[in-house]
Structures are given as structure tokens and as C-alpha cells.
Amino acid sequence: MIDYRDLTYDELQDYLVKIGEKKFRTKQIFKWIHRGVEEFHEMTDLSIALREKLKDNGYICNMEVETKQESANDGTVKYLMHLKDGNLIECVLMRYSYGNSICISTQAGCSMGCSFCASTIGGKNKDLTGGEMIGQILKVQRDAGVKVSNIVLMGSGEPLDNLENVLRFFKIINYPEGINIGMRHITLSTCGLVPEILNLADMNLQITLAISLHAPNDEIRKGLMPIANKYSYEELINACNYYIEKTNKRITFEYALIDEINDRLEHAKELSMRLKGLLCHVNLIPINKVKERKYEKSQKTRIEEFKQVLLLNGIETTVRRELGSDIDAACGQLRRSYRTES
Ligand code: SAH
């Protein structure tokens, strides 16, 4: 059976023709699907016979809100969604002055093994389909009664380890008759899969690429992120250079500051040397404490000093606002706590 949310506009059109419908129905049905209907009877301007036919030939891959946590401080809402196949995934709605942003998951769990991250503790359960990525947006929009204008692929999972489905997702949400969010409003975050970064560069998609760097050198990075054993720091930075050259887009480097592990001033100096001259932005993130992990957040003064070193070296740097710090907003934490409690 086919999941209608997982079809591009052209695929839906071919499908409708195949089941004996007229092409012009595509626009009408695509609009309904991406407006977030969960049942065919909600498509009120279609005949009952057509609604039945759609139902007989496919389904809308809904997900249910298993639980949600709302921050009292800033309105951030973290959702734990229950997929039809039993998997639990997380996504987060963040409200900014410029609009609503959603952070979505691209996999249930993750196999990358970063030592500070809760998503990876149980390994990867599965790659999400494009329809399941779209489902997170539609469910949150429906539940919160808002329209989302920015998307970040920074929830559970490694998007470049599920690139085919991610590209399908981009194609579907880009479509004017659907969710209609352009590439410039999408950020994809990766732990640094070099061949896929090179691939993305060649596609010149105009998304913002964020690289989880978290270290100033190979030695520290290897201690935090197993992927560093596969691709060296140098290879990663070279791939970033290639990406910038091909796309003319600034890269964001994410750097989670962990007390005494990667937050010393000598680390800031080394990082500055590495990134000098690169069209980039560094986002310093005070690490979120994860119950199962030993790492501690850096001191506030240390974070500020670290930032100053980068700025003095001409590297554009900001400290990420800690949205939702009163809820389990860090990657994989809600799913984890739910799993261990139930
Ligand atoms: N796999 C992708 C995207 C998911 S993680 C990636 O690695 O980029 C999204 C971001 O959250 C990454 O930068 C990741 O390193 C970071 N992250 C994970 N656990 C964290 C924690 N406990 N505190 C702060 N940031 C964390």
C-alpha cells in the first residue's frame, strides 16, 4: 500500500492516472494531504466514491502524539510521536520572533554513536521515510495550531545516513501546492559524512549545512564522535571548503562545549586556526546534560571567553540560546526517558 504523504506531486499524478482518475484531481488531493488531513473523509470537496477509492488504494501515514512537554519559559514544545509501526520519534517546535521552526528526526534512533548524545544509546531502529518526516510537520502544525516556516534536520538520526529519503522529503515540502517551504529555510545537520557532503555540494541545493564539529582536532573529536575515525578533520574541512565553493553558502559549525574536554582557551585558539578564512559561522552550544552520560556543561565565563577568542580571530560566533532548557529538549532525551520509564 502506498503512503500518500510520501509521494511527490508528479508521482501522485501518475498514481491517480493509474487508478483511473483525471490528472486535474492531483492538485486538489495533494493540497488536502499536505494541509494535514488524517482521514480521507476530511477531503470534503471530493466525492464519497473517490474518497473510498483513495482509501482502498493507499493510506495517510499518521502518527500519534504519545506525550509532549511544553516549556514554561519560551513556549518550546517537545513532542514524542508514536509511529504506526510502533517506533517512537521526537520533534520540537520552537517559536522565534521571525517565525516557527521545527526540529525533526530523520531516523528512529541513530547508529553514529556520539558519546554525548542520547539518541544513539539504543542504536538505530530504522530510517524514516519522507512521508514520516512530513508527518512530523503536519502533526505539530495541527496540534499547536501554527504554521511552520523553518525546518531543521537536527532531531534524532543522521540525515546523510538516510539521504535518499531526505531528498524525497525536500522535494515534497518544496512544492508550492504543498507545505511550500523553500530550501533556504531548511538546515541539515550532520556529524560529518564526507562523501555525502561532497554529493550534496554537487547538488547545490541552497540549504544551510550545519556540521557537528565539537572539537578542535582529531584526537578530541575521536574521543567524542566515532565518525572521526572514518574521516579525518582535514578531510572534513576540505569537504566543507568544496561545499562552500560549489554553493556559495556559509557553513554553520556546531560546537557543544563540554567542561574541560573541549572548552579550554587553547582549544578555542586551535579551532580558530582550523577555521580561519572559511565562510562559516560557529554556534557554541552549552552541552545538555544527558542522564546516561558523564559530561558537564562548561562554566558561563568559559563559554564567553571561548567565544571571544574566536571573534578576535575574525570568526563569526554566537552562543545558542538554550530554548526549552526546563524540558528534555536535547536530542533523544524524551524518547530515552519514556523508554526507560515504561
Ligand atoms: N546526526 C546529526 C543531527 C542530529 S544531532 C548531527 O550529528 O549533526 C543535532 C545536534 O545536537 C548535533 O550537533 C549533535 O551533536 C547535538 N547534540 C547531541 N547531543 C547533545 C547534547 N547532549 N548536548 C548538546 N548538543 C547535543
Coordinates of C-alpha atoms and ligand atoms in Angstrom, one line a residue:
M1 CA 0.0 0.0 0.0
I2 CA 1.1 3.5 -0.8
D3 CA 1.6 6.3 1.7
Y4 CA 0.1 9.4 0.0
R5 CA 2.4 11.7 2.1
D6 CA 5.4 10.0 0.7
L7 CA 4.6 10.9 -2.9
T8 CA 5.9 13.8 -4.9
Y9 CA 3.4 15.8 -6.9
D10 CA 4.3 14.1 -10.1
E11 CA 4.2 10.6 -8.5
L12 CA 0.8 11.4 -7.1
Q13 CA -0.4 12.4 -10.6
D14 CA 0.9 9.2 -12.2
Y15 CA -0.7 7.2 -9.4
L16 CA -4.1 8.8 -9.8
V17 CA -4.0 8.3 -13.6
K18 CA -3.0 4.6 -12.9
I19 CA -6.1 4.1 -10.7
G20 CA -8.3 5.7 -13.4
E21 CA -8.6 9.3 -12.2
K22 CA -8.3 12.5 -14.1
K23 CA -5.0 14.4 -13.8
F24 CA -6.6 17.6 -12.6
R25 CA -7.5 15.9 -9.3
T26 CA -3.8 15.9 -8.3
K27 CA -3.7 19.5 -7.2
Q28 CA -6.9 19.1 -5.1
I29 CA -5.7 15.9 -3.4
F30 CA -2.1 17.0 -2.9
K31 CA -3.3 20.1 -1.2
W32 CA -5.5 18.1 1.2
I33 CA -2.7 15.7 2.1
H34 CA -0.3 18.5 2.9
R35 CA -2.8 20.6 4.7
G36 CA -2.6 17.7 7.2
V37 CA -5.8 15.8 6.9
E38 CA -5.6 12.5 8.7
E39 CA -8.6 10.7 7.2
F40 CA -10.0 10.6 3.7
H41 CA -13.4 11.9 4.8
E42 CA -11.8 15.2 5.7
M43 CA -11.3 15.8 1.9
T44 CA -14.8 17.3 1.8
D45 CA -14.8 18.5 -1.8
L46 CA -14.1 15.0 -3.2
S47 CA -17.0 12.6 -4.0
I48 CA -17.5 9.9 -1.5
A49 CA -16.7 7.4 -4.2
L50 CA -13.3 8.9 -4.8
R51 CA -12.5 9.1 -1.1
E52 CA -13.3 5.4 -0.8
K53 CA -11.1 4.7 -3.8
L54 CA -8.2 6.6 -2.3
K55 CA -8.6 4.7 0.9
D56 CA -8.7 1.3 -0.9
N57 CA -5.5 2.1 -2.8
G58 CA -3.4 3.7 -0.1
Y59 CA -3.2 5.3 3.3
I60 CA -2.1 8.5 5.1
C61 CA 0.7 7.7 7.4
N62 CA -0.4 9.4 10.6
M63 CA 1.4 9.5 13.8
E64 CA 0.0 10.0 17.3
V65 CA 1.3 12.3 19.9
E66 CA 2.4 9.9 22.7
T67 CA 3.4 12.7 25.0
K68 CA 4.6 16.3 24.9
Q69 CA 6.4 18.7 27.1
E70 CA 5.9 22.4 26.9
S71 CA 8.5 24.9 28.2
A72 CA 7.0 27.4 30.6
N73 CA 9.9 29.8 29.7
D74 CA 9.7 30.2 25.9
G75 CA 6.9 28.1 24.5
T76 CA 9.1 25.4 23.0
V77 CA 7.2 22.2 22.7
K78 CA 8.9 18.8 22.5
Y79 CA 6.8 16.0 21.0
L80 CA 7.2 12.3 21.3
M81 CA 5.4 10.7 18.4
H82 CA 4.2 7.2 18.0
L83 CA 4.6 5.8 14.5
K84 CA 2.2 3.3 13.1
D85 CA 5.0 0.6 13.3
G86 CA 5.4 1.2 17.0
N87 CA 8.6 3.3 16.8
L88 CA 8.9 6.4 18.9
I89 CA 10.4 9.6 17.5
E90 CA 10.9 13.1 18.7
C91 CA 10.5 16.5 17.2
V92 CA 10.5 20.0 18.7
L93 CA 8.5 23.2 17.9
M94 CA 10.5 26.4 18.6
R95 CA 9.0 29.8 18.4
Y96 CA 11.2 32.7 17.3
S97 CA 10.4 36.3 16.5
Y98 CA 10.9 35.6 12.8
G99 CA 8.5 32.5 12.8
N100 CA 8.1 29.0 13.9
S101 CA 10.8 26.4 13.5
I102 CA 10.5 22.7 13.7
C103 CA 13.3 20.3 14.5
I104 CA 12.6 16.9 13.0
S105 CA 14.0 13.4 13.3
T106 CA 15.3 11.6 10.2
Q107 CA 15.8 8.2 11.8
A108 CA 14.3 6.3 14.8
G109 CA 17.4 6.2 17.0
C110 CA 20.9 6.6 15.4
S111 CA 23.9 4.5 14.7
M112 CA 26.6 7.2 14.8
G113 CA 27.5 6.6 18.4
C114 CA 28.4 10.2 19.5
S115 CA 29.3 9.8 23.2
F116 CA 27.4 12.8 24.5
C117 CA 24.1 12.1 22.6
A118 CA 21.0 10.3 24.0
S119 CA 19.6 9.4 20.5
T120 CA 22.2 6.9 19.8
I121 CA 22.2 4.9 23.0
G122 CA 19.9 2.2 21.7
G123 CA 21.3 2.3 18.2
K124 CA 19.3 2.8 15.0
N125 CA 15.8 1.2 14.7
K126 CA 15.1 2.4 11.2
D127 CA 15.4 5.1 8.6
L128 CA 12.3 7.4 8.4
T129 CA 10.5 7.7 5.1
G130 CA 9.9 11.1 3.5
G131 CA 6.3 10.8 4.5
E132 CA 7.2 10.2 8.1
M133 CA 9.4 13.4 8.1
I134 CA 6.4 15.3 6.6
G135 CA 4.1 13.7 9.2
Q136 CA 6.0 15.3 12.0
I137 CA 5.5 18.8 10.5
L138 CA 1.8 18.2 9.8
K139 CA 1.1 16.8 13.2
V140 CA 2.8 19.6 15.0
Q141 CA 1.1 22.2 12.9
R142 CA -2.3 20.6 13.6
D143 CA -1.6 20.1 17.3
A144 CA -0.2 23.5 18.0
G145 CA -2.4 25.4 15.5
V146 CA 0.6 27.1 13.9
K147 CA 2.3 27.2 10.6
V148 CA 5.9 26.3 10.5
S149 CA 8.3 28.3 8.3
N150 CA 11.7 26.9 9.0
I151 CA 12.9 23.3 9.3
V152 CA 16.0 21.9 10.9
L153 CA 17.0 18.3 10.5
M154 CA 18.6 18.1 13.9
G155 CA 16.4 15.7 15.8
S156 CA 17.3 12.0 16.2
G157 CA 19.2 10.4 13.4
E158 CA 21.9 11.2 10.9
P159 CA 20.2 12.7 7.8
L160 CA 23.2 11.9 5.5
D161 CA 22.8 8.3 6.5
N162 CA 19.3 8.4 5.1
L163 CA 19.9 10.8 2.2
E164 CA 17.6 9.3 -0.4
N165 CA 14.5 9.7 1.9
V166 CA 15.7 13.2 3.0
L167 CA 15.9 14.3 -0.7
R168 CA 12.5 13.0 -1.4
F169 CA 11.2 14.9 1.7
F170 CA 12.8 18.1 0.4
K171 CA 11.2 17.7 -3.0
I172 CA 7.7 17.2 -1.4
I173 CA 7.8 20.1 1.0
N174 CA 9.2 22.4 -1.6
Y175 CA 6.2 22.0 -3.8
P176 CA 4.0 25.2 -4.0
E177 CA 0.7 23.3 -3.6
G178 CA 2.0 21.5 -0.5
I179 CA 3.8 22.7 2.6
N180 CA 5.8 25.1 0.4
I181 CA 8.9 25.6 2.4
G182 CA 11.9 26.6 0.3
M183 CA 15.4 25.2 0.5
R184 CA 16.7 28.4 2.1
H185 CA 14.5 27.8 5.1
I186 CA 16.0 24.3 5.7
T187 CA 19.1 23.4 7.8
L188 CA 20.6 20.0 7.6
S189 CA 22.9 19.0 10.4
T190 CA 25.4 16.2 10.0
C191 CA 28.1 14.6 12.1
G192 CA 30.3 14.7 9.0
L193 CA 29.8 12.0 6.4
V194 CA 32.3 13.3 3.9
P195 CA 31.2 11.5 0.7
E196 CA 27.6 12.6 1.2
I197 CA 28.7 16.2 1.9
L198 CA 30.5 16.2 -1.4
N199 CA 27.4 14.8 -3.1
L200 CA 25.2 17.5 -1.5
A201 CA 27.7 20.1 -2.7
D202 CA 27.3 18.9 -6.3
M203 CA 23.5 19.1 -6.0
N204 CA 23.8 22.8 -5.0
L205 CA 20.5 22.7 -3.1
Q206 CA 20.8 26.0 -1.2
I207 CA 20.0 24.5 2.2
T208 CA 22.1 25.6 5.1
L209 CA 24.6 22.9 6.0
A210 CA 25.5 22.5 9.7
I211 CA 28.4 20.4 10.7
S212 CA 28.6 18.9 14.2
L213 CA 32.3 19.6 14.8
H214 CA 32.6 19.7 18.6
A215 CA 36.4 19.5 18.7
P216 CA 39.4 21.5 17.5
N217 CA 41.4 18.4 16.4
D218 CA 41.2 14.7 15.5
E219 CA 42.2 13.5 18.9
I220 CA 39.4 15.2 20.9
R221 CA 36.9 14.5 18.1
K222 CA 37.7 10.8 18.1
G223 CA 37.0 10.7 21.8
L224 CA 33.5 12.2 21.2
M225 CA 32.4 11.0 17.8
P226 CA 33.2 7.6 16.3
I227 CA 32.8 9.1 12.7
A228 CA 36.1 10.9 13.3
N229 CA 37.8 7.5 13.0
K230 CA 36.4 7.2 9.5
Y231 CA 37.0 10.7 8.1
S232 CA 39.8 12.9 9.4
Y233 CA 39.4 16.5 10.5
E234 CA 41.3 17.5 7.4
E235 CA 39.1 15.6 5.0
L236 CA 36.0 17.0 6.7
I237 CA 37.3 20.6 6.4
N238 CA 38.3 20.0 2.8
A239 CA 34.7 18.7 2.1
C240 CA 33.4 21.9 3.7
N241 CA 35.6 24.0 1.5
Y242 CA 34.3 22.2 -1.5
Y243 CA 30.7 22.7 -0.3
I244 CA 31.3 26.4 0.1
E245 CA 33.0 26.7 -3.3
K246 CA 30.1 24.9 -5.1
T247 CA 27.2 26.5 -3.3
N248 CA 28.5 29.9 -2.1
K249 CA 26.7 29.2 1.1
R250 CA 28.1 29.8 4.6
I251 CA 28.5 26.7 6.7
T252 CA 27.5 26.5 10.3
F253 CA 29.8 24.6 12.7
E254 CA 28.1 23.4 15.9
Y255 CA 30.4 23.1 18.8
A256 CA 28.9 21.7 22.1
L257 CA 31.1 23.0 24.9
I258 CA 31.9 20.3 27.5
D259 CA 33.6 21.2 30.7
E260 CA 37.4 20.5 30.5
I261 CA 37.0 18.3 27.4
N262 CA 36.9 20.7 24.5
D263 CA 36.4 24.1 26.1
R264 CA 39.9 25.3 27.0
L265 CA 41.2 28.5 25.6
E266 CA 43.9 26.5 23.8
H267 CA 41.1 24.6 22.1
A268 CA 39.5 27.9 21.0
K269 CA 42.8 29.0 19.5
E270 CA 43.3 25.7 17.7
L271 CA 39.8 25.9 16.4
S272 CA 40.4 29.4 15.2
M273 CA 43.4 28.3 13.2
R274 CA 41.4 25.5 11.6
L275 CA 38.5 27.6 10.5
K276 CA 40.4 30.8 9.6
G277 CA 39.4 32.1 6.1
L278 CA 36.4 29.7 5.8
L279 CA 33.0 31.2 5.0
C280 CA 31.4 29.9 8.2
H281 CA 29.6 30.6 11.4
V282 CA 30.3 28.9 14.7
N283 CA 27.4 28.1 17.0
L284 CA 28.5 27.4 20.5
I285 CA 26.1 25.1 22.4
P286 CA 26.4 24.6 26.2
I287 CA 26.1 20.8 26.3
N288 CA 22.8 19.4 27.6
K289 CA 23.3 17.1 30.4
V290 CA 22.2 13.6 29.5
K291 CA 21.5 11.3 32.4
E292 CA 23.5 8.3 31.0
R293 CA 26.5 10.5 30.1
K294 CA 29.2 11.8 32.3
Y295 CA 29.8 15.2 30.6
E296 CA 29.2 18.5 32.3
K297 CA 28.3 21.9 30.9
S298 CA 31.1 24.5 30.6
Q299 CA 31.1 27.4 33.0
K300 CA 29.3 30.6 31.7
T301 CA 32.5 32.6 31.9
R302 CA 34.4 29.9 30.0
I303 CA 31.8 30.0 27.2
E304 CA 32.2 33.7 26.9
E305 CA 36.0 33.5 26.8
F306 CA 35.9 30.8 24.2
K307 CA 33.6 33.0 22.1
Q308 CA 35.9 36.0 22.4
V309 CA 38.9 34.0 21.2
L310 CA 37.0 33.0 18.0
L311 CA 35.7 36.6 17.5
L312 CA 39.2 38.0 17.9
N313 CA 40.3 35.7 15.1
G314 CA 37.6 37.0 12.9
I315 CA 35.3 34.0 13.1
E316 CA 31.7 34.8 13.4
T317 CA 30.4 33.2 16.6
T318 CA 27.2 33.0 18.6
V319 CA 26.2 31.1 21.7
R320 CA 23.0 29.2 21.1
R321 CA 20.0 30.3 23.2
E322 CA 19.0 27.4 25.4
L323 CA 15.4 27.0 24.3
G324 CA 13.4 24.6 26.3
S325 CA 16.1 24.1 29.0
D326 CA 13.4 23.3 31.5
I327 CA 12.2 20.3 29.4
D328 CA 14.1 17.4 28.0
A329 CA 14.8 19.3 24.8
A330 CA 18.2 17.7 24.0
C331 CA 18.4 15.2 21.2
G332 CA 16.8 11.8 22.2
Q333 CA 16.3 12.6 25.8
L334 CA 12.5 12.4 25.9
R335 CA 12.4 9.2 23.9
R336 CA 15.0 7.8 26.3
S337 CA 13.3 8.8 29.4
Y338 CA 10.0 7.4 28.1
R339 CA 11.5 4.1 27.1
T340 CA 13.2 3.6 30.5
E341 CA 10.2 4.6 32.5
S342 CA 7.7 2.4 30.6
Ligands
SAH1 N1 23.2 13.5 13.3 C1 23.2 14.9 13.1 C2 21.9 15.6 13.5 C3 21.3 15.2 14.8 S1 22.0 15.8 16.3 C4 24.4 15.6 13.6 O1 25.2 14.9 14.3 O2 24.6 16.8 13.4 C5 21.8 17.5 16.3 C6 22.8 18.3 17.1 O3 22.7 18.1 18.5 C7 24.2 17.8 16.8 O4 25.1 18.9 16.6 C8 24.6 17.0 18.0 O5 26.0 16.8 18.1 C9 23.9 17.8 19.1 N2 23.8 17.1 20.3 C10 23.5 15.8 20.6 N3 23.5 15.6 21.9 C11 23.7 16.8 22.5 C12 23.8 17.2 23.9 N4 23.7 16.3 24.9 N5 24.0 18.5 24.1 C13 24.2 19.4 23.1 N6 24.1 19.0 21.8 C14 23.9 17.7 21.5

